[in-house]
Coordinates of C-alpha atoms in Angstrom, one line a residue:
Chain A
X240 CA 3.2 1.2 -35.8
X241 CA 4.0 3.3 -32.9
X242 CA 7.0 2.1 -30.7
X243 CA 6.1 2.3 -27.0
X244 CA 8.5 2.8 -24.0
X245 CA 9.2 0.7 -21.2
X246 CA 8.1 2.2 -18.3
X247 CA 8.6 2.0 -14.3
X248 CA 12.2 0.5 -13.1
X249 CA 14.0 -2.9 -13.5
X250 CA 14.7 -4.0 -10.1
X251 CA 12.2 -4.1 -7.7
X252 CA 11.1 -6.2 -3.8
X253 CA 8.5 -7.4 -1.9
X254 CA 10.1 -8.6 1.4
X255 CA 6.4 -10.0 2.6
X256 CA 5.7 -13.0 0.7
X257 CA 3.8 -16.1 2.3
X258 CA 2.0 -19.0 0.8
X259 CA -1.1 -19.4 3.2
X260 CA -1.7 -23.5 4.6
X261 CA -5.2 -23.8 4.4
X262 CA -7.8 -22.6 1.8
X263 CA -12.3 -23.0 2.6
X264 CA -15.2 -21.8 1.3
X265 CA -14.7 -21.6 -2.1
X266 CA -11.6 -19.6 -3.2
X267 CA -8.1 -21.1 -2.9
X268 CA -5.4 -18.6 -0.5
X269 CA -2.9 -17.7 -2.9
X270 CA -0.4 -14.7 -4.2
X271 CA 0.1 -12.3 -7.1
X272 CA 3.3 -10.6 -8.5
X273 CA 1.3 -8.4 -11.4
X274 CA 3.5 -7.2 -13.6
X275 CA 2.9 -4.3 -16.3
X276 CA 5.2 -4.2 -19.5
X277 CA 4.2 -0.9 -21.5
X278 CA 7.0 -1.7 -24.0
X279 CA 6.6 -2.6 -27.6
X280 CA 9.6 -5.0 -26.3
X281 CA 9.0 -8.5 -24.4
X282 CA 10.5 -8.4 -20.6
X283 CA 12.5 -11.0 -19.7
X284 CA 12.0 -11.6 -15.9
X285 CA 14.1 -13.3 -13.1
X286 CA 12.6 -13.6 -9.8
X287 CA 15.1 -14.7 -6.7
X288 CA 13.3 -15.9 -3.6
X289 CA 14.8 -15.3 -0.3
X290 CA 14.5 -17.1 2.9
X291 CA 14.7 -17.1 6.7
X292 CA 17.2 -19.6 7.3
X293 CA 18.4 -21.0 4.2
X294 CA 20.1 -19.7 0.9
X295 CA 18.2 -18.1 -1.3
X296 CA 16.8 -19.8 -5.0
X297 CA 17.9 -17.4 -7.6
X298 CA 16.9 -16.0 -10.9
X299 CA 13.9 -18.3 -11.8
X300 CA 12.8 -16.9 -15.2
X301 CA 9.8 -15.7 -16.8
X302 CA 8.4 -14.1 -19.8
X303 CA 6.1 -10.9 -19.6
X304 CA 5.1 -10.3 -23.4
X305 CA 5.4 -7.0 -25.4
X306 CA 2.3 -4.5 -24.1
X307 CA 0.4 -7.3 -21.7
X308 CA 0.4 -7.7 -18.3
X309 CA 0.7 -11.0 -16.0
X310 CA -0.9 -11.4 -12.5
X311 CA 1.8 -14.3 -11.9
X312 CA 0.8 -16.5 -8.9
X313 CA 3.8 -17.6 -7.0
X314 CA 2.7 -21.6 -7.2
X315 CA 3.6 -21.6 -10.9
X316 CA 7.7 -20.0 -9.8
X317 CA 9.4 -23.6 -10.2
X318 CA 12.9 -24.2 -9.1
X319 CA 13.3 -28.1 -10.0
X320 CA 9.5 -28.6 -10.7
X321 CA 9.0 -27.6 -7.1
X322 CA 7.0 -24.1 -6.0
X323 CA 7.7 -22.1 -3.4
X324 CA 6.9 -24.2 0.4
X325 CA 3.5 -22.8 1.8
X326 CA 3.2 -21.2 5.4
X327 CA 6.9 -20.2 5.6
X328 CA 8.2 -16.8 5.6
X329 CA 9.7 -15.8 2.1
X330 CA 10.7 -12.2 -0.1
X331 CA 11.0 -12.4 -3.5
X332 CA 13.5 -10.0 -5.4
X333 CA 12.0 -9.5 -9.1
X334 CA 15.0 -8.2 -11.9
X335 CA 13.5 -7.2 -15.5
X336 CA 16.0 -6.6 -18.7
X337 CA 13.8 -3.4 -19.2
X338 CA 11.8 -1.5 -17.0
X339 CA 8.4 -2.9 -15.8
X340 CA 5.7 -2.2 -12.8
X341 CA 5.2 -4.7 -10.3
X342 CA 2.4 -5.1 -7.4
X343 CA 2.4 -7.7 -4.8
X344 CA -1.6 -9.0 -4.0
X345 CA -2.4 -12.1 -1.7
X346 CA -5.7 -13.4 -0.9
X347 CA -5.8 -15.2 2.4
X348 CA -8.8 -17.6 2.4
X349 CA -7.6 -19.9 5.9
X350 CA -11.0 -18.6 6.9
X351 CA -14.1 -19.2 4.7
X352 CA -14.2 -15.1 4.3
X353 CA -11.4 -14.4 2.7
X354 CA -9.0 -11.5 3.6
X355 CA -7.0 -9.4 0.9
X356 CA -4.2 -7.3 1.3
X357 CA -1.8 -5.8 -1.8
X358 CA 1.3 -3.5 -1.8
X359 CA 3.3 -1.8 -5.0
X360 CA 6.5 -3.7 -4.7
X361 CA 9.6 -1.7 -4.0
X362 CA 11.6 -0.3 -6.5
X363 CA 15.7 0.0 -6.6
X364 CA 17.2 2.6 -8.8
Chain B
X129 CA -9.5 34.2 -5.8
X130 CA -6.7 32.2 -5.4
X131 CA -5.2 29.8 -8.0
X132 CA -4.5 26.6 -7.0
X133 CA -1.6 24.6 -8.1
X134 CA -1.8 21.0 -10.1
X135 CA -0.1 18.5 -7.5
X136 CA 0.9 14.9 -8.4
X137 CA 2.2 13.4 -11.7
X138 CA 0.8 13.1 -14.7
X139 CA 1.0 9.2 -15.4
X140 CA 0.2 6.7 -13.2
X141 CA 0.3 2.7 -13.1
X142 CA -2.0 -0.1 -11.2
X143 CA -0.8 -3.8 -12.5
X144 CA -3.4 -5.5 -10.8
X145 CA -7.1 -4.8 -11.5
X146 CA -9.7 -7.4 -11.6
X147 CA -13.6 -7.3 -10.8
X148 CA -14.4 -10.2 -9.1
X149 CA -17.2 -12.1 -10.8
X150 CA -19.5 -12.6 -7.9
X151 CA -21.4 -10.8 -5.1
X152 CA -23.1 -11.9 -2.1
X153 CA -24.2 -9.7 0.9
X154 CA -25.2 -6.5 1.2
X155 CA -22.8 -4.6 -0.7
X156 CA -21.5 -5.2 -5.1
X157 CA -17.7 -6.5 -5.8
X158 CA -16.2 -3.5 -7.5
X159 CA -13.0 -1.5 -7.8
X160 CA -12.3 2.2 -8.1
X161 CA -9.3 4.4 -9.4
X162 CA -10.0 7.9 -6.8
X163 CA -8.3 10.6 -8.2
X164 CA -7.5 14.1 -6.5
X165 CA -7.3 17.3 -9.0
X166 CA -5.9 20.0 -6.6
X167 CA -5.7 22.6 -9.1
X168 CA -7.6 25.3 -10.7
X169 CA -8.0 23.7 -13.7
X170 CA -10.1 20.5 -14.9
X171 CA -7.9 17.7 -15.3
X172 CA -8.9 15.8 -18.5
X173 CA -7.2 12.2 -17.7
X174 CA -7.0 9.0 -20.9
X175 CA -7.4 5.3 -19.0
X176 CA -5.8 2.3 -20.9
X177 CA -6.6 -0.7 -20.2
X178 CA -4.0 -3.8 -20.7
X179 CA -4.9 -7.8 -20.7
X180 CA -2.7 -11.2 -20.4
X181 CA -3.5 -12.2 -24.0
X182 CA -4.8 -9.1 -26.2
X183 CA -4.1 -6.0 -27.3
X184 CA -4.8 -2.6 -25.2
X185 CA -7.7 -0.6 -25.5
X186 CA -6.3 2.7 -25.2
X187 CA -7.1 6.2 -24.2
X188 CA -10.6 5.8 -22.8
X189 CA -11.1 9.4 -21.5
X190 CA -12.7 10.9 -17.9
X191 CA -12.9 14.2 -16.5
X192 CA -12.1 15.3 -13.1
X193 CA -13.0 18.9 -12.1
X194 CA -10.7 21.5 -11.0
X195 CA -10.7 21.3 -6.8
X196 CA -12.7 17.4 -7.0
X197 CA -11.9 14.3 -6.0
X198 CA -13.8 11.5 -8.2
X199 CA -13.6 8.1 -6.9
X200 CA -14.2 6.7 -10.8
X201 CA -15.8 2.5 -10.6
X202 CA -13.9 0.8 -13.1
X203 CA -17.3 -0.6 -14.6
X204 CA -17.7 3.1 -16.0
X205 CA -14.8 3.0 -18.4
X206 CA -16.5 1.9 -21.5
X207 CA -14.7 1.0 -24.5
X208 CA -17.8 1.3 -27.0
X209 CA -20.2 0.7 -24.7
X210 CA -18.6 -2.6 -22.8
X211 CA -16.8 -2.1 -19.4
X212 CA -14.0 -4.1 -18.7
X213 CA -14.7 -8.0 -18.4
X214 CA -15.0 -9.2 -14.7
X215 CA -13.0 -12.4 -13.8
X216 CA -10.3 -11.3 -16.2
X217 CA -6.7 -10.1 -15.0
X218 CA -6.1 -6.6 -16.3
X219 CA -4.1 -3.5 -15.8
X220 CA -4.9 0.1 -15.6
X221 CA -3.0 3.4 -16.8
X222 CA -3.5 6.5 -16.3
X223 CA -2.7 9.5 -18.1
X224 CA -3.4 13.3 -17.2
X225 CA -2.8 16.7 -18.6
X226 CA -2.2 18.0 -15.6
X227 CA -0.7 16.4 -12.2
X228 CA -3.0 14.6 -10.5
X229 CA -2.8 11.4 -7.3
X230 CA -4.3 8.4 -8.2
X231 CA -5.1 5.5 -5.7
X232 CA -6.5 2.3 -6.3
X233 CA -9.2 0.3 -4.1
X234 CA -11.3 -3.2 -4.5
X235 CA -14.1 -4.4 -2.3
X236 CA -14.0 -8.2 -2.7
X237 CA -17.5 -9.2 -1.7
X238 CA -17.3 -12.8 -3.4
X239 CA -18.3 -14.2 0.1
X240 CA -20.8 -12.3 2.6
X241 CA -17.9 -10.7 4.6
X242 CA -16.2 -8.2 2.5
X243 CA -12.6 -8.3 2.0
X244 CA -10.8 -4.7 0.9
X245 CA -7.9 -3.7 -0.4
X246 CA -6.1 -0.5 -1.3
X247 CA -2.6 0.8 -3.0
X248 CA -1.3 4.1 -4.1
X249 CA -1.2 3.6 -8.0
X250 CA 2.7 3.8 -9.1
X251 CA 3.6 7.6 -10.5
X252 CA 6.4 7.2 -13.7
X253 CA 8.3 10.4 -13.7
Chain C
X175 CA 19.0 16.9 25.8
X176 CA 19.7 15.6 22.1
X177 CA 17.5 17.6 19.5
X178 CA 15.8 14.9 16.9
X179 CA 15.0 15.9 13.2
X180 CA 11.6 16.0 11.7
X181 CA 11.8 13.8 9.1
X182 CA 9.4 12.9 6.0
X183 CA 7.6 15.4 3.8
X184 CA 5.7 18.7 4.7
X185 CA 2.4 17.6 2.1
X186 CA 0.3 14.4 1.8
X187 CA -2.9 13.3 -0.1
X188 CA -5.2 10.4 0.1
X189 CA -7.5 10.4 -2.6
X190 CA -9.6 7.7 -1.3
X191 CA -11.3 8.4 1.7
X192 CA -14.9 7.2 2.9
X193 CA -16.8 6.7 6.2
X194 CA -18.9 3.5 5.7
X195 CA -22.3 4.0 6.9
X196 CA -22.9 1.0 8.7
X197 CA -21.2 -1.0 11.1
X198 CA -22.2 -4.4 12.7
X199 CA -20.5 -6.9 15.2
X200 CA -18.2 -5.8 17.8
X201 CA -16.2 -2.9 16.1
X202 CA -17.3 0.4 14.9
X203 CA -16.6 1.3 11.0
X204 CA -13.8 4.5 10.8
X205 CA -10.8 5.9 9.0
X206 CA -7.7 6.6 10.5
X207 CA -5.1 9.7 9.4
X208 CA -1.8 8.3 11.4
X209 CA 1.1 10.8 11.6
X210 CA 4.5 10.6 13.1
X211 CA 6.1 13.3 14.3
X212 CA 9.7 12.1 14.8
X213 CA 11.1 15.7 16.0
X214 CA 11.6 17.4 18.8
X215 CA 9.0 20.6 17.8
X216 CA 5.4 20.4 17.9
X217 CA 3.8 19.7 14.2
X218 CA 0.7 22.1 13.3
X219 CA -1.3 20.2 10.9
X220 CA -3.8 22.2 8.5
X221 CA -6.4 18.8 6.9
X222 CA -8.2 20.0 3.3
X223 CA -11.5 17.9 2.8
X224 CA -11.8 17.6 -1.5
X225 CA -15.2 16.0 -2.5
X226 CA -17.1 15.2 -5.7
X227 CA -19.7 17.8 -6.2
X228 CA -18.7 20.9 -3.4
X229 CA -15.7 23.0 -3.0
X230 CA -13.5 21.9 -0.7
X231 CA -13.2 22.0 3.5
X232 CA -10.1 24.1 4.1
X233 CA -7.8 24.1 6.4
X234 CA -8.9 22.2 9.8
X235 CA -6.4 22.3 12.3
X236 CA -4.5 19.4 14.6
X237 CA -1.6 19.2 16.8
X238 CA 0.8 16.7 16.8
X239 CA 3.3 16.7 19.7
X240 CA 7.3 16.5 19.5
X241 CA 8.9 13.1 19.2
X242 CA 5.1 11.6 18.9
X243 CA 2.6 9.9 16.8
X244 CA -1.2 10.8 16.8
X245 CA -3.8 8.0 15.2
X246 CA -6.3 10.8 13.7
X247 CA -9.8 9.4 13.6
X248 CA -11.1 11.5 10.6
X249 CA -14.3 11.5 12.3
X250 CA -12.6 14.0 14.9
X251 CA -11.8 16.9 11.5
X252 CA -14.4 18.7 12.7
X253 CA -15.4 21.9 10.5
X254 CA -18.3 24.5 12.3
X255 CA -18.4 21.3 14.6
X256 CA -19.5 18.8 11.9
X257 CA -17.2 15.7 10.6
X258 CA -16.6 14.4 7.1
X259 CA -20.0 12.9 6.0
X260 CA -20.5 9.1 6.2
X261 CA -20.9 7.3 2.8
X262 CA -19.7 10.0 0.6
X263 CA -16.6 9.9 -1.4
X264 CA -13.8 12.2 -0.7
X265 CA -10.4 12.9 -0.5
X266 CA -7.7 14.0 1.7
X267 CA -4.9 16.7 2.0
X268 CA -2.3 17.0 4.3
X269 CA -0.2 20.0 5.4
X270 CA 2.3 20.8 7.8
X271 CA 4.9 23.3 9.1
X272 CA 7.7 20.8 9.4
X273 CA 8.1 17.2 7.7
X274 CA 5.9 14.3 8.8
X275 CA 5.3 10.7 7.3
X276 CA 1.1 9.7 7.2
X277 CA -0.5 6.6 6.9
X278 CA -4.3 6.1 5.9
X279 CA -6.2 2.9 7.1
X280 CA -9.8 2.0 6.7
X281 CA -11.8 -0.5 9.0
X282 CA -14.8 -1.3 7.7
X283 CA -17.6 -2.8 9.8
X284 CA -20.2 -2.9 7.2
X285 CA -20.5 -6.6 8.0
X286 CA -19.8 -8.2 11.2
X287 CA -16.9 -9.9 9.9
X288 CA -14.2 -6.8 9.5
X289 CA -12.2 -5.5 6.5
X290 CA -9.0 -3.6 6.7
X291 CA -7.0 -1.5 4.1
X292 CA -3.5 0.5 4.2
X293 CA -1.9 2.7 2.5
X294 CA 1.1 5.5 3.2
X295 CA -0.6 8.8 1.7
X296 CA 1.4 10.2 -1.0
X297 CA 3.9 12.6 -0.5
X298 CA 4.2 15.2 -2.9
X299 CA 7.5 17.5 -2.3
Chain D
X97 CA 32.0 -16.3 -4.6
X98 CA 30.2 -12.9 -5.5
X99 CA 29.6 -10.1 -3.0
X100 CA 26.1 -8.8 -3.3
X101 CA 25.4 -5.3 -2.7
X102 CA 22.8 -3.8 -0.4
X103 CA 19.7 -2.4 -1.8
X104 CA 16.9 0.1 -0.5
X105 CA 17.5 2.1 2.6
X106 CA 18.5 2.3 5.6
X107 CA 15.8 4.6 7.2
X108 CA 12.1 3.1 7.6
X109 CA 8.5 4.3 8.8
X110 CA 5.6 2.9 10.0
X111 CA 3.0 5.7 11.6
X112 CA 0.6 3.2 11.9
X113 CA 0.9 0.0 14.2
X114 CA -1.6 -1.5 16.6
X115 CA -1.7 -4.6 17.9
X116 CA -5.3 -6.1 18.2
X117 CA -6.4 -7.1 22.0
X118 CA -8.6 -9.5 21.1
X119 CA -8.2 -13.0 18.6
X120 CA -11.1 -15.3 17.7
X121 CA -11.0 -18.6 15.4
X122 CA -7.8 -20.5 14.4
X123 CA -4.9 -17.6 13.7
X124 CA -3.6 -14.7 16.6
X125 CA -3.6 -11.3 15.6
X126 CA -0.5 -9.8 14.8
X127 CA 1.9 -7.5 13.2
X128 CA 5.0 -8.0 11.1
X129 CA 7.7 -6.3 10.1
X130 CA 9.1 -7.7 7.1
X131 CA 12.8 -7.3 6.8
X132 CA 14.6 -8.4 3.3
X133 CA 18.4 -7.9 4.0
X134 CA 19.7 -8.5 -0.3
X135 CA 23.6 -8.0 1.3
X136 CA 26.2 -10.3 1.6
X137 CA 26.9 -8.4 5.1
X138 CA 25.0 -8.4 8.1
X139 CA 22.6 -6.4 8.8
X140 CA 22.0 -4.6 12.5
X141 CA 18.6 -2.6 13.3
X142 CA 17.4 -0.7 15.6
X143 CA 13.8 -0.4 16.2
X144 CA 12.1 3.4 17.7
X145 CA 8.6 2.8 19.1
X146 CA 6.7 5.7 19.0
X147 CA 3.6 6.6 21.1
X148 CA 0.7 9.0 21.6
X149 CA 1.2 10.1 25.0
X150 CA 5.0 9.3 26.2
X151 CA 7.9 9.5 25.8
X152 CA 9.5 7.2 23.0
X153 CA 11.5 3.7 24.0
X154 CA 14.7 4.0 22.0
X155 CA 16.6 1.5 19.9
X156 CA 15.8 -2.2 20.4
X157 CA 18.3 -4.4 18.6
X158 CA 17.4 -7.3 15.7
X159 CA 19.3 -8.7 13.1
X160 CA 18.7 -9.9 9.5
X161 CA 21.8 -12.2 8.4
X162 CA 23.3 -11.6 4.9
X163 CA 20.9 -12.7 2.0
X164 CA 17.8 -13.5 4.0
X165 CA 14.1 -12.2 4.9
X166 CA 13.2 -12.5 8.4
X167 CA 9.5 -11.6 9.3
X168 CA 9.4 -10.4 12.4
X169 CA 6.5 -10.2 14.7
X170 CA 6.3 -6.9 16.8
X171 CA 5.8 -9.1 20.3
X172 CA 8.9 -10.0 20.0
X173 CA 10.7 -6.4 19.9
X174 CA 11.3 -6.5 24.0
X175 CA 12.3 -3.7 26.2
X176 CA 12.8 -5.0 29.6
X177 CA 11.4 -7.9 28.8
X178 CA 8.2 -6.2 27.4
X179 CA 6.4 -6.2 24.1
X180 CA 4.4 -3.1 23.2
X181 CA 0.8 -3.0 24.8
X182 CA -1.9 -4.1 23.0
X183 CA -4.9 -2.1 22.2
X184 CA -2.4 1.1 21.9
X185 CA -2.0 2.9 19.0
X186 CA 1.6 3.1 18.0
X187 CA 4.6 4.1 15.2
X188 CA 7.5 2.3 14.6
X189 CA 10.9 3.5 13.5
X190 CA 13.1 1.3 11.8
X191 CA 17.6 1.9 11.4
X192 CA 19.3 -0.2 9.9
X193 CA 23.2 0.1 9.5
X194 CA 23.4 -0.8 5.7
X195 CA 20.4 -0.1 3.2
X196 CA 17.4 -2.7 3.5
X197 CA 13.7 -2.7 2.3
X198 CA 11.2 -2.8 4.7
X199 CA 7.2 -3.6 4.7
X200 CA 4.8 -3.6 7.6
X201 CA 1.7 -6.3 7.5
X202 CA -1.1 -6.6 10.0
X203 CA -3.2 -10.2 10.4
X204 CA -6.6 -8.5 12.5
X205 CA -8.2 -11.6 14.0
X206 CA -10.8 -10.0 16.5
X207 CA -13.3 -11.9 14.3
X208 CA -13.4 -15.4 13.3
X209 CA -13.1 -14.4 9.8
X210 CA -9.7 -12.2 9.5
X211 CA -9.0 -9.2 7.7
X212 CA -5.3 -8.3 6.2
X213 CA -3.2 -4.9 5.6
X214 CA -0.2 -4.1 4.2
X215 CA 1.8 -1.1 3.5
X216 CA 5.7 -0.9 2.1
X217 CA 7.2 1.7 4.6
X218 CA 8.4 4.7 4.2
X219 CA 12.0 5.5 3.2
X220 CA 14.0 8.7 4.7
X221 CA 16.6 8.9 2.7

């Protein structure tokens, strides 16, 4: 079986993350990190969440299996059963053990047309 | 005449693709990879497709002409026969022989008022 | 008087450009080429039109002034006094004498409730 | 306690701002510029606006404390006590004295129903 490379960089940011209150019509507002592992490898993943007036929560963990990807809504990042708060400010910091892609989507449904925006995440070297 | 010279890179990343299931309005839910060839030559680019919870289909291949833009629907890559499933989280790759830029774009007309959104795929070096 | 540096990258694409045909409600559907032109020298622009089935649109010229930015409705590229075509795919090259950074946004109008995309063209150096 | 180091850059774009005159149903159209400071130092920007037809207004002040986002809204970045006009297209130049990632999202509310963008900026380096 052919061994496939990890591809893309092992640290990267979104700095505009944001839980939206209200949700009508009938989708539900939330966001998307989307993560791509090309490896033959799994990537183990630690997400920090940063804040505007408190410390941040660090280095929540999360698998992405060998050649998947995961569109991993934000709801399910638990720090003591808890997800991050809705409609405050927030920027999440995402650090893989090998290198990964990550995209940042968010579909704002406050209205009952809904509103979609999406970035490629930042990526340190 | 002049020869024009291949501009881009030569693999290229989108971590979150999805075709949204429904449509309402005027205009059809749909995504597209738009790809520029500035070059003399035809471009012969190899899609791979990646899932949460199955294996790749790989290499699924497209032509883009030399001095053409093609703004490719996903719902045109078949794997024998079958696009890619709607309501299902994927992830895209793109492979060319030559360099080549590669955006990515969804219309999200699940509710009458469109929503749209756009990034540059992510180029691995 | 100080003397500012042009800063950025001298060529830019946008593969996914597009004029929607229609436009309802209050605002009119367009596409915007935004450039800043952080230096203190005049930036001559030189916009390449790439489509799907035609050779290209070479070389349209535009002005962007010292130490400002110009929000480029691509309706104004005018070649033998015609713009880019309304509802047909194409793409978007960028060149100019000294660095720049470009943005491309899309407001479209289709439906009287208004969808927005974003993304910084890609810089190719 | 551990010193964390600065990540990103310290040298932002944004060609494309605009703040929307007009705001319908429940949310205010806006801008943000999202700010994620990963340092165990202070960080001190200064903000360039950029216009079409005068002369630039120079660096306004802001600062993102050690480890924290801040999401700031672009009627808040005063010059003599004045935000920048609405209805104007604009750029925005962002310094920062140590390196910092920086992404630019726009909420356009001139309809009931809302439509999003988002763009990382661009880094100088």
């Amino acid at each position: 079986m052919a061994l496939h490379e990890a591809k893309g960089a092992t640290y990267w940011v979104i700095p505009d993350a944001y839980i939206p209150e209200k949700s009508s019509g009938g989708l539900t507002s939330h966001e998307s990190v989307c993560v791509l592992n090309t490896s033959s490898e799994d990537a183990q993943l630690l997400f920090t969440i940063f804040f505007e007036d408190r410390e941040p929560v660090e280095d929540i963990p999360y698998l992405v299996e060998a050649r998947r990807t995961k569109h991993i809504r934000t709801s399910t990042l638990l720090q003591e059963g808890m997800p991050p708060p809705a409609g405050v400010p927030y920027a999440i910091e995402v650090k893989s053990q090998i290198p990964v892609i990550v995209q940042y989507s968010r579909l704002d449904a406050t209205q009952a047309e809904n509103a979609l925006m999406s970035v490629m995440a930042y990526p340190v070297r």
